[in-house]
Amino acid sequence: MRSLIRETCTGQWLELLNRESKKITVKAKENIFNAGDTALGIYEIISGKIKVTAKDSTGTESLVRLAGDNDILGHRGVGGDWIYRVTATALEDTKLLFIPRYTFELMAKNNPEFSYRLMTLFAEDLRHSEEKTMHLPVVNRVANAILMNCEAFGMNNKTGKLNYTISRQDYANRAVTTYESTIRAIADLKHSGIIDTDNKTILVKDFDRLKKIALTAEIA
């Protein structure tokens, strides 16, 4: 995925970004921001991997999104009361470009191409949030989590090996189920020939079937 910022900000806009933004590095397992924090700006991931999580009223954590190189982060805190509604955590050492709120607002109000691309990003986020998977069996919801992992971080086209496999607990949090149920679902998907495993790493053997099961009630 090419950088939204680099594609839409050239000339004076790029000069502004270079002057006002700053590069930061976060360590693996370190939070970039927490739910409830004041949104001081947005981030672009230069390199690394991030998980975005939220907690419900009972304190149960769910995996909302995965983000990788060139993805935008923190945009859900834009506008309104400027509060981050989610928590972003580095899965590995990650480099980020931080764009302060006032710089972001200036770009959003005066750079039509940037505003349009940002709008499509919000629309894509909304589409994913409206995908109804809770009515699906656990194995299908776990397949959906694996699909999200694959789409966010990619895989080796020859072997099907995910470039980065998130933890089984993160899969469980995405599927809104228990760790034990997640392990059983992965075993079912493996038995069906849809995926394979190499220790903690997942290999996708049949991507089309995985995608179908992730979005429908088809039995693995």
mmCIF file of C-alpha atoms in Angstrom:
data_model
loop_
_atom_site.group_PDB
_atom_site.id
_atom_site.type_symbol
_atom_site.label_atom_id
_atom_site.label_comp_id
_atom_site.label_asym_id
_atom_site.label_seq_id
_atom_site.Cartn_x
_atom_site.Cartn_y
_atom_site.Cartn_z
ATOM 1 C CA MET A 1 0.000 0.000 0.000
ATOM 2 C CA ARG A 2 1.407 3.371 -0.997
ATOM 3 C CA SER A 3 1.475 6.214 1.481
ATOM 4 C CA LEU A 4 -1.733 8.271 1.509
ATOM 5 C CA ILE A 5 0.269 11.237 2.728
ATOM 6 C CA ARG A 6 3.049 11.009 0.151
ATOM 7 C CA GLU A 7 0.524 10.549 -2.645
ATOM 8 C CA THR A 8 -1.560 13.590 -1.720
ATOM 9 C CA CYS A 9 0.957 15.976 -0.188
ATOM 10 C CA THR A 10 3.478 17.441 -2.613
ATOM 11 C CA GLY A 11 5.159 20.806 -2.993
ATOM 12 C CA GLN A 12 4.269 23.200 -0.183
ATOM 13 C CA TRP A 13 2.264 20.530 1.641
ATOM 14 C CA LEU A 14 5.285 18.254 1.757
ATOM 15 C CA GLU A 15 7.419 21.133 2.983
ATOM 16 C CA LEU A 16 4.864 21.779 5.738
ATOM 17 C CA LEU A 17 4.883 18.108 6.742
ATOM 18 C CA ASN A 18 8.659 17.949 6.822
ATOM 19 C CA ARG A 19 8.750 21.041 8.987
ATOM 20 C CA GLU A 20 5.922 20.319 11.433
ATOM 21 C CA SER A 21 5.779 16.513 11.748
ATOM 22 C CA LYS A 22 8.262 14.346 13.586
ATOM 23 C CA LYS A 23 9.459 10.772 13.445
ATOM 24 C CA ILE A 24 9.169 8.635 16.547
ATOM 25 C CA THR A 25 10.047 5.048 17.417
ATOM 26 C CA VAL A 26 8.078 2.784 19.742
ATOM 27 C CA LYS A 27 9.176 -0.566 21.100
ATOM 28 C CA ALA A 28 7.265 -3.816 20.768
ATOM 29 C CA LYS A 29 4.321 -4.002 23.209
ATOM 30 C CA GLU A 30 4.448 -0.244 23.811
ATOM 31 C CA ASN A 31 1.226 1.760 23.409
ATOM 32 C CA ILE A 32 1.239 4.656 20.948
ATOM 33 C CA PHE A 33 -1.940 6.038 22.509
ATOM 34 C CA ASN A 34 -4.656 4.770 24.827
ATOM 35 C CA ALA A 35 -8.438 4.955 24.667
ATOM 36 C CA GLY A 36 -9.490 8.134 26.458
ATOM 37 C CA ASP A 37 -6.317 10.077 25.632
ATOM 38 C CA THR A 38 -6.641 13.481 24.001
ATOM 39 C CA ALA A 39 -6.058 13.150 20.264
ATOM 40 C CA LEU A 40 -3.043 15.366 19.678
ATOM 41 C CA GLY A 41 -2.695 14.331 16.031
ATOM 42 C CA ILE A 42 -2.556 11.388 13.658
ATOM 43 C CA TYR A 43 0.207 8.964 12.730
ATOM 44 C CA GLU A 44 1.512 7.314 9.599
ATOM 45 C CA ILE A 45 3.330 4.016 10.039
ATOM 46 C CA ILE A 46 6.722 4.237 8.356
ATOM 47 C CA SER A 47 7.592 0.635 9.186
ATOM 48 C CA GLY A 48 6.236 -1.814 11.709
ATOM 49 C CA LYS A 49 3.022 -3.464 12.828
ATOM 50 C CA ILE A 50 0.272 -2.165 15.104
ATOM 51 C CA LYS A 51 -2.836 -3.649 16.657
ATOM 52 C CA VAL A 52 -5.806 -1.466 17.558
ATOM 53 C CA THR A 53 -8.014 -2.662 20.399
ATOM 54 C CA ALA A 54 -11.065 -1.524 22.350
ATOM 55 C CA LYS A 55 -12.746 -2.590 25.583
ATOM 56 C CA ASP A 56 -16.470 -2.856 26.230
ATOM 57 C CA SER A 57 -18.277 -1.888 29.424
ATOM 58 C CA THR A 58 -17.270 -5.186 31.051
ATOM 59 C CA GLY A 59 -13.591 -4.673 30.301
ATOM 60 C CA THR A 60 -13.503 -7.354 27.610
ATOM 61 C CA GLU A 61 -10.935 -6.510 24.946
ATOM 62 C CA SER A 62 -11.628 -6.861 21.242
ATOM 63 C CA LEU A 63 -9.253 -6.549 18.306
ATOM 64 C CA VAL A 64 -10.544 -3.748 16.094
ATOM 65 C CA ARG A 65 -7.890 -3.442 13.418
ATOM 66 C CA LEU A 66 -4.370 -4.316 12.334
ATOM 67 C CA ALA A 67 -2.181 -1.693 10.657
ATOM 68 C CA GLY A 68 1.135 -1.939 8.820
ATOM 69 C CA ASP A 69 3.535 0.052 6.659
ATOM 70 C CA ASN A 70 2.070 3.319 5.282
ATOM 71 C CA ASP A 71 -1.239 2.925 7.117
ATOM 72 C CA ILE A 72 -2.799 5.884 8.944
ATOM 73 C CA LEU A 73 -3.343 5.601 12.688
ATOM 74 C CA GLY A 74 -5.308 7.705 15.162
ATOM 75 C CA HIS A 75 -7.788 9.094 12.651
ATOM 76 C CA ARG A 76 -10.689 7.741 14.728
ATOM 77 C CA GLY A 77 -9.924 10.467 17.244
ATOM 78 C CA VAL A 78 -10.393 13.202 14.651
ATOM 79 C CA GLY A 79 -13.068 15.862 15.270
ATOM 80 C CA GLY A 80 -15.707 16.104 17.973
ATOM 81 C CA ASP A 81 -14.060 16.087 21.381
ATOM 82 C CA TRP A 82 -10.734 14.891 19.893
ATOM 83 C CA ILE A 83 -10.480 11.802 22.072
ATOM 84 C CA TYR A 84 -8.967 8.484 20.980
ATOM 85 C CA ARG A 85 -11.638 5.791 21.325
ATOM 86 C CA VAL A 86 -9.224 2.900 20.910
ATOM 87 C CA THR A 87 -5.761 1.817 22.042
ATOM 88 C CA ALA A 88 -2.911 1.312 19.564
ATOM 89 C CA THR A 89 -0.098 -1.073 20.527
ATOM 90 C CA ALA A 90 3.093 -1.923 18.644
ATOM 91 C CA LEU A 91 3.447 -5.615 17.830
ATOM 92 C CA GLU A 92 7.114 -5.064 16.966
ATOM 93 C CA ASP A 93 9.544 -2.151 17.039
ATOM 94 C CA THR A 94 7.798 0.449 14.889
ATOM 95 C CA LYS A 95 8.697 3.784 13.302
ATOM 96 C CA LEU A 96 5.960 6.396 12.985
ATOM 97 C CA LEU A 97 5.461 9.855 11.534
ATOM 98 C CA PHE A 98 3.460 12.010 13.961
ATOM 99 C CA ILE A 99 1.411 14.807 12.375
ATOM 100 C CA PRO A 100 0.233 17.377 14.949
ATOM 101 C CA ARG A 101 -3.443 18.201 15.138
ATOM 102 C CA TYR A 102 -3.102 21.766 13.828
ATOM 103 C CA THR A 103 -1.107 20.561 10.807
ATOM 104 C CA PHE A 104 -3.630 17.818 10.118
ATOM 105 C CA GLU A 105 -6.537 20.291 10.317
ATOM 106 C CA LEU A 106 -4.801 22.663 7.918
ATOM 107 C CA MET A 107 -4.256 19.859 5.408
ATOM 108 C CA ALA A 108 -7.799 18.503 5.780
ATOM 109 C CA LYS A 109 -9.372 21.931 5.224
ATOM 110 C CA ASN A 110 -7.197 23.085 2.335
ATOM 111 C CA ASN A 111 -5.920 20.004 0.480
ATOM 112 C CA PRO A 112 -8.886 18.452 -1.420
ATOM 113 C CA GLU A 113 -6.987 15.343 -2.522
ATOM 114 C CA PHE A 114 -5.895 14.593 1.043
ATOM 115 C CA SER A 115 -9.439 15.189 2.338
ATOM 116 C CA TYR A 116 -10.939 12.885 -0.292
ATOM 117 C CA ARG A 117 -8.500 10.066 0.415
ATOM 118 C CA LEU A 118 -9.085 10.455 4.149
ATOM 119 C CA MET A 119 -12.826 10.253 3.553
ATOM 120 C CA THR A 120 -12.395 6.959 1.676
ATOM 121 C CA LEU A 121 -10.333 5.663 4.606
ATOM 122 C CA PHE A 122 -13.165 6.464 7.019
ATOM 123 C CA ALA A 123 -15.644 4.792 4.655
ATOM 124 C CA GLU A 124 -13.507 1.647 4.516
ATOM 125 C CA ASP A 125 -13.260 1.571 8.313
ATOM 126 C CA LEU A 126 -17.032 1.953 8.561
ATOM 127 C CA ARG A 127 -17.601 -0.864 6.074
ATOM 128 C CA HIS A 128 -15.419 -3.226 8.093
ATOM 129 C CA SER A 129 -17.111 -2.223 11.349
ATOM 130 C CA GLU A 130 -20.522 -2.981 9.827
ATOM 131 C CA GLU A 131 -19.543 -6.475 8.703
ATOM 132 C CA LYS A 132 -21.692 -8.715 10.853
ATOM 133 C CA THR A 133 -19.815 -11.832 11.917
ATOM 134 C CA MET A 134 -21.105 -12.476 15.436
ATOM 135 C CA HIS A 135 -23.929 -14.650 14.077
ATOM 136 C CA LEU A 136 -21.342 -16.941 12.484
ATOM 137 C CA PRO A 137 -19.935 -20.080 14.157
ATOM 138 C CA VAL A 138 -16.664 -19.686 16.048
ATOM 139 C CA VAL A 139 -14.601 -21.388 13.339
ATOM 140 C CA ASN A 140 -15.855 -18.838 10.788
ATOM 141 C CA ARG A 141 -15.079 -15.922 13.094
ATOM 142 C CA VAL A 142 -11.557 -17.248 13.647
ATOM 143 C CA ALA A 143 -11.194 -17.588 9.862
ATOM 144 C CA ASN A 144 -12.220 -13.929 9.637
ATOM 145 C CA ALA A 145 -9.480 -13.010 12.109
ATOM 146 C CA ILE A 146 -6.893 -14.933 10.074
ATOM 147 C CA LEU A 147 -8.112 -13.201 6.911
ATOM 148 C CA MET A 148 -7.700 -9.804 8.560
ATOM 149 C CA ASN A 149 -4.181 -10.787 9.651
ATOM 150 C CA CYS A 150 -3.352 -11.860 6.093
ATOM 151 C CA GLU A 151 -4.767 -8.720 4.481
ATOM 152 C CA ALA A 152 -3.045 -6.393 6.941
ATOM 153 C CA PHE A 153 0.461 -7.849 6.860
ATOM 154 C CA GLY A 154 0.511 -9.992 3.723
ATOM 155 C CA MET A 155 1.745 -13.503 3.033
ATOM 156 C CA ASN A 156 4.233 -15.379 0.890
ATOM 157 C CA ASN A 157 2.410 -16.065 -2.381
ATOM 158 C CA LYS A 158 4.227 -19.363 -2.918
ATOM 159 C CA THR A 159 4.026 -20.920 0.552
ATOM 160 C CA GLY A 160 1.021 -19.086 1.991
ATOM 161 C CA LYS A 161 3.062 -18.272 5.093
ATOM 162 C CA LEU A 162 1.790 -15.140 6.824
ATOM 163 C CA ASN A 163 4.444 -12.438 6.987
ATOM 164 C CA TYR A 164 3.496 -11.938 10.631
ATOM 165 C CA THR A 165 1.144 -14.124 12.655
ATOM 166 C CA ILE A 166 -0.595 -12.388 15.537
ATOM 167 C CA SER A 167 -1.048 -14.245 18.813
ATOM 168 C CA ARG A 168 -3.753 -16.826 19.366
ATOM 169 C CA GLN A 169 -5.168 -14.543 22.063
ATOM 170 C CA ASP A 170 -5.451 -11.710 19.535
ATOM 171 C CA TYR A 171 -7.319 -14.092 17.236
ATOM 172 C CA ALA A 172 -9.627 -14.919 20.136
ATOM 173 C CA ASN A 173 -10.172 -11.224 20.870
ATOM 174 C CA ARG A 174 -11.046 -10.578 17.226
ATOM 175 C CA ALA A 175 -13.415 -13.554 17.091
ATOM 176 C CA VAL A 176 -14.910 -12.654 20.491
ATOM 177 C CA THR A 177 -14.366 -16.133 21.860
ATOM 178 C CA THR A 178 -12.110 -17.963 24.290
ATOM 179 C CA TYR A 179 -8.496 -18.925 23.743
ATOM 180 C CA GLU A 180 -9.431 -22.623 23.935
ATOM 181 C CA SER A 181 -12.179 -22.247 21.321
ATOM 182 C CA THR A 182 -9.738 -20.440 19.063
ATOM 183 C CA ILE A 183 -7.242 -23.311 19.291
ATOM 184 C CA ARG A 184 -9.980 -25.786 18.359
ATOM 185 C CA ALA A 185 -11.114 -23.619 15.439
ATOM 186 C CA ILE A 186 -7.553 -23.385 14.095
ATOM 187 C CA ALA A 187 -7.295 -27.174 14.350
ATOM 188 C CA ASP A 188 -10.576 -27.523 12.394
ATOM 189 C CA LEU A 189 -9.345 -25.168 9.662
ATOM 190 C CA LYS A 190 -6.094 -27.093 9.489
ATOM 191 C CA HIS A 191 -7.906 -30.438 9.299
ATOM 192 C CA SER A 192 -9.986 -29.062 6.405
ATOM 193 C CA GLY A 193 -6.848 -28.145 4.477
ATOM 194 C CA ILE A 194 -7.589 -24.419 4.522
ATOM 195 C CA ILE A 195 -4.578 -23.498 6.646
ATOM 196 C CA ASP A 196 -1.512 -25.151 8.078
ATOM 197 C CA THR A 197 0.694 -24.257 11.028
ATOM 198 C CA ASP A 198 4.409 -24.140 11.664
ATOM 199 C CA ASN A 199 4.742 -23.706 15.407
ATOM 200 C CA LYS A 200 2.944 -20.375 16.001
ATOM 201 C CA THR A 201 3.030 -19.314 12.356
ATOM 202 C CA ILE A 202 -0.006 -19.813 10.130
ATOM 203 C CA LEU A 203 0.201 -20.763 6.461
ATOM 204 C CA VAL A 204 -2.828 -20.196 4.232
ATOM 205 C CA LYS A 205 -3.269 -23.159 1.893
ATOM 206 C CA ASP A 206 -6.592 -22.189 0.294
ATOM 207 C CA PHE A 207 -7.105 -18.408 0.365
ATOM 208 C CA ASP A 208 -10.378 -18.430 -1.584
ATOM 209 C CA ARG A 209 -11.935 -20.940 0.802
ATOM 210 C CA LEU A 210 -10.610 -19.034 3.807
ATOM 211 C CA LYS A 211 -12.186 -15.814 2.525
ATOM 212 C CA LYS A 212 -15.523 -17.527 1.860
ATOM 213 C CA ILE A 213 -15.657 -19.127 5.292
ATOM 214 C CA ALA A 214 -14.608 -15.845 6.930
ATOM 215 C CA LEU A 215 -17.585 -13.993 5.500
ATOM 216 C CA THR A 216 -20.293 -16.664 5.358
ATOM 217 C CA ALA A 217 -21.692 -19.461 7.483
ATOM 218 C CA GLU A 218 -20.099 -22.138 5.318
ATOM 219 C CA ILE A 219 -18.731 -24.971 7.413
ATOM 220 C CA ALA A 220 -14.982 -25.555 7.301
#
